[in-house]
Short mmCIF file of C-alpha atoms in Angstrom, two decimals:
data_model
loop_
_atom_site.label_atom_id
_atom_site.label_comp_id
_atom_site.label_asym_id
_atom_site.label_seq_id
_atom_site.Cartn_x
_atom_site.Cartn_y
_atom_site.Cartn_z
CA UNK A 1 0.00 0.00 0.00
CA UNK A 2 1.02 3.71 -1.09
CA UNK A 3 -0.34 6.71 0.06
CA UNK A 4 -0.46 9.59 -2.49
CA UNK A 5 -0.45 13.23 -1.98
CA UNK A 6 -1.06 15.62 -5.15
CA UNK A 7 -0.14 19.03 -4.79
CA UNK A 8 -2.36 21.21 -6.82
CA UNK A 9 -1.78 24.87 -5.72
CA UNK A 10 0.13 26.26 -3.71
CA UNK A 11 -1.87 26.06 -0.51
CA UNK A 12 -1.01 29.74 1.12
CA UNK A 13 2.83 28.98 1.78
CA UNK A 14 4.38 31.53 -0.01
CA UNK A 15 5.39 29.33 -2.88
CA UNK A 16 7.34 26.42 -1.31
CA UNK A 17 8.77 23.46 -2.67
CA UNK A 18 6.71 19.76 -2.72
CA UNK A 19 8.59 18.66 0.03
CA UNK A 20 8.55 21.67 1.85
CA UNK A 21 4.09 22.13 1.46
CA UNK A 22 2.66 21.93 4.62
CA UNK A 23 -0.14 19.57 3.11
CA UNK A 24 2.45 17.32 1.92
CA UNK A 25 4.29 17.16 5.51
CA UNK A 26 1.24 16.12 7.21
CA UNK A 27 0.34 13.65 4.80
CA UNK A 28 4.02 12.29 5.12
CA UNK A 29 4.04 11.98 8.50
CA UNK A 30 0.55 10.09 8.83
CA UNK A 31 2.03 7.88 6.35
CA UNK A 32 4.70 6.87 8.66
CA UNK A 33 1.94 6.85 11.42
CA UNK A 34 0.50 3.83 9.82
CA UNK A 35 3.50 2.14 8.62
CA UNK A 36 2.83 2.62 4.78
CA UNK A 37 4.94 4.73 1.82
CA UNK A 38 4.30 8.02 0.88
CA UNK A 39 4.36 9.61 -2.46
CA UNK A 40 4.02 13.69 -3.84
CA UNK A 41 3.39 14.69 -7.12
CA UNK A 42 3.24 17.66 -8.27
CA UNK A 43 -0.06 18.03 -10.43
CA UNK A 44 -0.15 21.92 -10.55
CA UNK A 45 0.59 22.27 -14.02
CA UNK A 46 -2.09 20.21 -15.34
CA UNK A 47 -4.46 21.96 -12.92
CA UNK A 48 -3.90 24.86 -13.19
CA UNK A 49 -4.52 24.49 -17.06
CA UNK A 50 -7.71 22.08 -16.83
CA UNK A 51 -9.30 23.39 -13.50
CA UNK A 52 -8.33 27.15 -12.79
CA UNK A 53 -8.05 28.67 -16.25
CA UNK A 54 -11.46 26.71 -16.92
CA UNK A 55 -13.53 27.57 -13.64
CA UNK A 56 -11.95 31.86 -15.07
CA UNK A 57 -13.68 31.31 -18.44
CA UNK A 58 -16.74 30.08 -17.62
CA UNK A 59 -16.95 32.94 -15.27
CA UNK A 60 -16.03 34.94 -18.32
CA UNK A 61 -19.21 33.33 -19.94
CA UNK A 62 -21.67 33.89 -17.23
CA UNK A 63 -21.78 30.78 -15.80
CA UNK A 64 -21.18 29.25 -12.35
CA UNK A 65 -18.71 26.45 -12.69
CA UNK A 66 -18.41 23.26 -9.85
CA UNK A 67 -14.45 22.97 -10.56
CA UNK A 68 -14.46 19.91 -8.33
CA UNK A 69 -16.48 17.77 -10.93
CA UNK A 70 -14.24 19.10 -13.59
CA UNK A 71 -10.99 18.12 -11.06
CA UNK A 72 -12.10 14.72 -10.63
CA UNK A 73 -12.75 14.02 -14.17
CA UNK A 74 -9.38 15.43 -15.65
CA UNK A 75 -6.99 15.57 -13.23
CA UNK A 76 -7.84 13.78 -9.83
CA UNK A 77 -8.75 10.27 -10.71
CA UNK A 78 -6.37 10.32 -13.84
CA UNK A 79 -3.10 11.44 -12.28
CA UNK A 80 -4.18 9.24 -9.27
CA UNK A 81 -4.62 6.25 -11.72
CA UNK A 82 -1.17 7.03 -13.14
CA UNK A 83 0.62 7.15 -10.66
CA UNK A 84 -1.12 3.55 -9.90
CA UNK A 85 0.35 2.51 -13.29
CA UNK A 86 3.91 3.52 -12.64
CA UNK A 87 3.76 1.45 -9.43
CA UNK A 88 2.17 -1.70 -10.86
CA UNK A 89 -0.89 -0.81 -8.80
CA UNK A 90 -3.81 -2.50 -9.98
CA UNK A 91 -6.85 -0.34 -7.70
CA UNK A 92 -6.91 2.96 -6.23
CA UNK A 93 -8.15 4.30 -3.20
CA UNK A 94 -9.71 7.76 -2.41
CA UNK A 95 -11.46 9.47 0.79
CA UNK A 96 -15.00 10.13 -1.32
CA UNK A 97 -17.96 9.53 0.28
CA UNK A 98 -19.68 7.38 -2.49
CA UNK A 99 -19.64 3.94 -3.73
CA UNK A 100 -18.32 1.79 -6.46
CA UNK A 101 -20.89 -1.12 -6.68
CA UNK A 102 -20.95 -4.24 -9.30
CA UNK A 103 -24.15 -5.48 -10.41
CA UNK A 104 -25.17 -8.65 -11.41
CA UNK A 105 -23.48 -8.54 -15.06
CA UNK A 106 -20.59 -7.54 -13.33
CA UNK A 107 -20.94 -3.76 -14.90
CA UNK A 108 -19.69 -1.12 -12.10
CA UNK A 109 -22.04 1.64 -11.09
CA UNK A 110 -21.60 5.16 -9.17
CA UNK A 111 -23.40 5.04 -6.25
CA UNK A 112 -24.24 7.58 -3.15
CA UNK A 113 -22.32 7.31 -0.04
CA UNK A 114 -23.99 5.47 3.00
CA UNK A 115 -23.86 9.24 4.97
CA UNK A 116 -26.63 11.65 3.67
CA UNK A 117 -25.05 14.70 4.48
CA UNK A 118 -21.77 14.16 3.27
CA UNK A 119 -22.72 11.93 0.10
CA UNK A 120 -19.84 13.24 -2.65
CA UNK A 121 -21.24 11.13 -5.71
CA UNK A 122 -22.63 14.20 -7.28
CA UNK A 123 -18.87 15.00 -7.69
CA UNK A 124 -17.51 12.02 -9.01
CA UNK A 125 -20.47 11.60 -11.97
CA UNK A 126 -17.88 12.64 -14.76
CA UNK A 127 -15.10 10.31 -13.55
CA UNK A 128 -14.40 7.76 -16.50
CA UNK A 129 -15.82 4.28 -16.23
CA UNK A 130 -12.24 3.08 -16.82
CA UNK A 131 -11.43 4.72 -13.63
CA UNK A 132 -14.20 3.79 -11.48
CA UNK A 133 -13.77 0.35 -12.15
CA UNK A 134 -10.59 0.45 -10.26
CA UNK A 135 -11.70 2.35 -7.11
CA UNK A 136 -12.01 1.64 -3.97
CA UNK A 137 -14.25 3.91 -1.57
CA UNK A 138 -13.36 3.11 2.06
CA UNK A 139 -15.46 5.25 3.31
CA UNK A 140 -18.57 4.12 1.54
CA UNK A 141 -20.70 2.65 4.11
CA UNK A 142 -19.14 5.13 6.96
CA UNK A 143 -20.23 8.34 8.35
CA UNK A 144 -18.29 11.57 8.91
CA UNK A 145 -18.56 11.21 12.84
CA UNK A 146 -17.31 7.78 12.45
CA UNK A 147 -14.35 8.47 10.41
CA UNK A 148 -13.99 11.13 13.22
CA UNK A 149 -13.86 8.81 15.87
CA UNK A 150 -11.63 6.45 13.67
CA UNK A 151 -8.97 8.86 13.32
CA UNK A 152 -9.10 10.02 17.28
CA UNK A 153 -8.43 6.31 18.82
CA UNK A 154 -5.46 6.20 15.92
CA UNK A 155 -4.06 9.40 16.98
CA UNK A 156 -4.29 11.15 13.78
CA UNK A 157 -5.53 14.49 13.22
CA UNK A 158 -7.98 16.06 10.71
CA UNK A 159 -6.64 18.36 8.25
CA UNK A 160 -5.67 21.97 10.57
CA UNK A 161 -5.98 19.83 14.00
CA UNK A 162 -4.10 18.30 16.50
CA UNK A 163 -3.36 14.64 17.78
CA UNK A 164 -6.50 13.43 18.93
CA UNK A 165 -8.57 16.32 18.23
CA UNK A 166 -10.51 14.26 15.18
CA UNK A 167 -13.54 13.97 17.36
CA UNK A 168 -14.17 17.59 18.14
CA UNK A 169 -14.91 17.97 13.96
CA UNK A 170 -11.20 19.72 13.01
CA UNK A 171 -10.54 21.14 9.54
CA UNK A 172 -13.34 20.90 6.69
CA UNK A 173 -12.64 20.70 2.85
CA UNK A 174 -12.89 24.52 1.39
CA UNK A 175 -15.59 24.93 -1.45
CA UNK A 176 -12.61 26.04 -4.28
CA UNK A 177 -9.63 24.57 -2.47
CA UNK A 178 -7.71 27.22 -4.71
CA UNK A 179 -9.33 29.77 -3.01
CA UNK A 180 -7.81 29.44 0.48
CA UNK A 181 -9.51 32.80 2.21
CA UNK A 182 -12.78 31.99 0.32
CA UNK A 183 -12.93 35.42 -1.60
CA UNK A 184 -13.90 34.57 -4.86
CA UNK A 185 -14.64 38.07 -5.95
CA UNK A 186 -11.09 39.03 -5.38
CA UNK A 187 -9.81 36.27 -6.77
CA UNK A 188 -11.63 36.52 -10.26
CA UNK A 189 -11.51 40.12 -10.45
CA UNK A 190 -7.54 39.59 -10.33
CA UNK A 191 -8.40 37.22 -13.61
CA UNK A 192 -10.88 39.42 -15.55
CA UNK A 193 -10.93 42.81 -16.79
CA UNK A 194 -14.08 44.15 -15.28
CA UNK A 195 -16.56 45.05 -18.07
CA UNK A 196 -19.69 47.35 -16.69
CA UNK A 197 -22.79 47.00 -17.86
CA UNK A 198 -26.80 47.50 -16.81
CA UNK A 199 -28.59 45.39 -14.06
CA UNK A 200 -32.15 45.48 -15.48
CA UNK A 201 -35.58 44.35 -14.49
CA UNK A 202 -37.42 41.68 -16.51
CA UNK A 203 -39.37 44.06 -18.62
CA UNK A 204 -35.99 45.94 -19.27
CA UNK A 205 -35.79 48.95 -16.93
CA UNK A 206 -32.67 49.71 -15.95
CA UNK A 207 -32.61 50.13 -11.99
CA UNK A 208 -28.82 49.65 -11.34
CA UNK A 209 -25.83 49.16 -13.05
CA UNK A 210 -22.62 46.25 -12.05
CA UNK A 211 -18.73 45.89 -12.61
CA UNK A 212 -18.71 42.52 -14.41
CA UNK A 213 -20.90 40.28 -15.00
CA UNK A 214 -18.29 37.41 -13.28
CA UNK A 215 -19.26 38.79 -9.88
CA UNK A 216 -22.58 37.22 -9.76
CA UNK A 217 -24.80 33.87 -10.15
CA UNK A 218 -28.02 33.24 -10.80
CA UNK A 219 -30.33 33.41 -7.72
CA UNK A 220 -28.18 35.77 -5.53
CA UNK A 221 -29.47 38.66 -3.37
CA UNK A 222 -26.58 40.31 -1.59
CA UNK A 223 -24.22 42.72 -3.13
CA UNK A 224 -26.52 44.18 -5.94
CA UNK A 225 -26.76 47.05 -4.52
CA UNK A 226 -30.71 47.40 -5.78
CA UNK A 227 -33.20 48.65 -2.94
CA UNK A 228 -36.89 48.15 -3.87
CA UNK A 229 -40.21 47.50 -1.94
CA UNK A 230 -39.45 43.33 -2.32
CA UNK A 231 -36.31 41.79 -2.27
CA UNK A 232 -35.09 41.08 -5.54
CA UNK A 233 -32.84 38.37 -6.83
CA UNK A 234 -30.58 37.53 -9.82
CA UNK A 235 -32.78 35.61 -12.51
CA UNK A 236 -30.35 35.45 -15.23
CA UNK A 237 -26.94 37.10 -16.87
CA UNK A 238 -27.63 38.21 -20.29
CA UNK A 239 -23.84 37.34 -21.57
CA UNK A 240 -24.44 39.02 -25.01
CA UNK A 241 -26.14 42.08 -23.64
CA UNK A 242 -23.95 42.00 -20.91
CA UNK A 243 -26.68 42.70 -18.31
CA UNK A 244 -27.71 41.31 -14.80
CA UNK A 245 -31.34 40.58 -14.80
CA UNK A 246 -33.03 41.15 -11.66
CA UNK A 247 -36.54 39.84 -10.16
CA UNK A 248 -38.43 38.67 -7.33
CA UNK A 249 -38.02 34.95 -5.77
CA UNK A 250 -41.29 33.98 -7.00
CA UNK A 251 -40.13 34.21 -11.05
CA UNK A 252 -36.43 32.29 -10.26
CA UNK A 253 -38.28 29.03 -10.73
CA UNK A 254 -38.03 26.33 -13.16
CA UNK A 255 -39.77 23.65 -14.95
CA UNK A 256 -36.71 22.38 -16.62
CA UNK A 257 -32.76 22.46 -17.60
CA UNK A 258 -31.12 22.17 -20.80
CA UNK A 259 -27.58 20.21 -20.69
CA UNK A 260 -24.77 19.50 -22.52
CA UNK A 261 -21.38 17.89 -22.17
CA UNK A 262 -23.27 14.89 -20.97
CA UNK A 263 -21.58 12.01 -19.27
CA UNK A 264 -24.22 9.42 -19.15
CA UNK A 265 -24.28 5.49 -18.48
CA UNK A 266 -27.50 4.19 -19.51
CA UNK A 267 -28.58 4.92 -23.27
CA UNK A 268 -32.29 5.56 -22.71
CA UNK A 269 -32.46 6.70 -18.86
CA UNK A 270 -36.12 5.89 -17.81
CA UNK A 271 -38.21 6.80 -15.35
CA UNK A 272 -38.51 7.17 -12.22
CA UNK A 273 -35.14 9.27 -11.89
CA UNK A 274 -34.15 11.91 -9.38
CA UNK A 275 -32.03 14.75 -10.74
CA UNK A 276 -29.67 17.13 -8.33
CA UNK A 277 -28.94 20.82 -9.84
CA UNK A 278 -26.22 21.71 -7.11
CA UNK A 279 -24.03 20.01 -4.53
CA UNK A 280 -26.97 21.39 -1.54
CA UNK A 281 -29.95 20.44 -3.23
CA UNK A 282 -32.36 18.15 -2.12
CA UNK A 283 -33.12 15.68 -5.49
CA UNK A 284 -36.21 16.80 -7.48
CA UNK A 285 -38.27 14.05 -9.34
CA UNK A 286 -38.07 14.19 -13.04
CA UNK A 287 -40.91 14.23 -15.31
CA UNK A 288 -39.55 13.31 -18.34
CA UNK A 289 -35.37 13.51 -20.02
CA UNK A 290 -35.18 13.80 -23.65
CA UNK A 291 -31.40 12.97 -25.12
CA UNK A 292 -30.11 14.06 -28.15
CA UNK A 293 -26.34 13.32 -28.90
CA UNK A 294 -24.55 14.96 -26.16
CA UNK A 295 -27.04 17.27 -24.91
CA UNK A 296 -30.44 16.64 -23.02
CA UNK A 297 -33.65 18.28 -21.24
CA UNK A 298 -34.92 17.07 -17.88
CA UNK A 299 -38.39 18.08 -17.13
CA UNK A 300 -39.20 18.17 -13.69
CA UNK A 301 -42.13 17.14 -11.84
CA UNK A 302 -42.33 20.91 -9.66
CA UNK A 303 -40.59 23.30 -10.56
CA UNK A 304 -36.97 24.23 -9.24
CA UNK A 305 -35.38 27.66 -7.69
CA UNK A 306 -32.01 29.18 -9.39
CA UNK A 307 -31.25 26.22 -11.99
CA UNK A 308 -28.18 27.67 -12.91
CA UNK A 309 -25.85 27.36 -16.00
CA UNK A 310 -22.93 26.05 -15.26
CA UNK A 311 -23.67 23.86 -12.65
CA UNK A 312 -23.84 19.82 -12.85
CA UNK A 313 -27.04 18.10 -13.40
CA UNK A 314 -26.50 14.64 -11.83
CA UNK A 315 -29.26 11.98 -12.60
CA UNK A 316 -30.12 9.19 -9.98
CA UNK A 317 -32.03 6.07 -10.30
CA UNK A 318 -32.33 5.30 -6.21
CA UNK A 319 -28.90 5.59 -4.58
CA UNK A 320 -27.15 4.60 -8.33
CA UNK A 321 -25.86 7.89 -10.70
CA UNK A 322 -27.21 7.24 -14.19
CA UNK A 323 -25.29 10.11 -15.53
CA UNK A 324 -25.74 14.03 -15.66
CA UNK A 325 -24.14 16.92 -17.80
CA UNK A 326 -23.81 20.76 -17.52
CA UNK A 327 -26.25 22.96 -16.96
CA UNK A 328 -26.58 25.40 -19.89
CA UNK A 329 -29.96 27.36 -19.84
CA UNK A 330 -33.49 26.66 -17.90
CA UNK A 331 -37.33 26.47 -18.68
CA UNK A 332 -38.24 29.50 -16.52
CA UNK A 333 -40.97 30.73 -18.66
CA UNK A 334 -42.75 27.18 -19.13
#
């Protein structure tokens, strides 16, 4: 058994070497904790190109990218499976919370994780079959508190705690791990030239004007800097017009999405499916899925707040992931 460590960014350190990465260390050292060899790689390069610059442009286009899905899928699980390779490794291992289950004909499926709340399947959707067929989930059938308590009676602490101090919850995973002090603003408007344009109503009034269309996402309220007698709320970013489009809660819902860049592992999906339209989103029954080449449109049975472009669409059949694409555009008028 190897342990691996991939350093994608520089996590904060003021640009220190791989051995040298504070994230590296630890991992190092609870390598030698458990006996086992440790291994760094430096995957920055590759990120960098595939992730960062990516999760920029779509920004760029209006959209609100999940750069995690897009990790997993081009860099992750395929340097991981390299590395395998060059070792003579014939599975892989990884900390998700999801499962790699056979069925009966022996075909390997994508399955939720046995804890609810920290389920990471939606994440993994994109990951080649290829791949999945040589992972191992360890933490499948465990929960979060569990791993907790796990790590406490081995000594070994969560990412940014101490020895023993697993139980009391330590570190959690950041929601763009490149994005350390979690200000995306800053951080895109380092990336992109800001471009101002109108914030409109739906009928077309003007009532406000922005800095960049990059600095907001469908269904937000704060920072708009629009007072009115009811709260209003992004609807949608007019990319060719470049204008914000601004209206009350009650118009941000849905009775469908358009995807594309589909990723899907049944031919005809059929009913009953559930489909997911962000990470924190409770499943919404579908009505009906149409497919057509690489793109498709889910119908849902009620109709859903702030589908956003950008985001995944992740299809499930029960606890299994059928498949799922990229949000492009939503039935808001239906």
């Amino acid at each position: 058994m190897v342990g691996v460590t991939f350093r994608f960014h520089c996590h904060g350190c003021g640009g220190c070497g791989l051995a040298e990465d504070p994230h590296v260390a630890r991992a190092r050292s609870v390598c030698r904790a458990l006996g086992i060899e440790h291994m760094a790689v430096d995957a920055s390069e590759s990120f960098s190109g595939k992730v960062v610059e990516g999760f920029v442009g779509e920004y760029r286009r209006g959209r609100t990218p999940n750069p995690c899905v897009i990790c997993n899928e081009m860099v992750k699980f395929p340097s991981l499976a390299s590395v395998a390779d060059s070792i003579g490794a014939a599975m892989i291992a990884t900390g998700h919370y999801a499962r790699a289950a056979r069925d009966a004909s022996g075909k390997v499926w994508l399955e939720k994780g046995a804890d609810p709340s920290k389920d990471q399947s939606y994440f993994l959707y994109r990951v080649p079959v290829s791949l999945l067929e040589r992972c191992l989930f360890p933490l499948a059938k465990t929960t979060k508190e569990e791993v907790r308590k796990a790590a406490s009676a081995a000594g070994l602490a969560p990412c940014g705690g101490t020895p023993g101090g697993a139980e009391q919850g330590g570190g959690e995973s950041q929601d763009v791990c490149f994005i350390p002090d979690g200000d995306l603003a800053g951080f895109l408007s380092s990336r992109i030239e800001p471009l101002p344009g109108e914030v409109v109503d739906e009928s077309g009034r003007v009532i406000g004007s922005h800095e960049g269309i990059h600095r907001y996402t469908v269904g937000q309220r704060r920072g708009l800097g629009i007072s009115g007698a009811a709260p209003m709320y992004v609807r949608s970013i007019d990319t060719a017009a470049n204008r914000i489009v601004l209206a009350e809660n009650e118009r941000l819902f849905s009775g469908s999405a358009a995807c594309f860049r589909l990723k899907m592992r049944v031919r005809r999906p059929s009913l009953p499916l559930k489909a997911k339209i962000r990470f924190r989103h409770n499943p919404a029954a579908v009505a009906s899925i149409g497919v057509k080449g690489g793109a498709c449109t889910v119908v849902f049975a009620e109709r859903q707040r702030a589908v956003t472009p950008g985001q995944s669409l992740v299809l499930y059949d029960g606890a299994r992931v059928v498949g799922g694409g990229i949000i492009t555009g939503s039935g808001m008028d239906e």
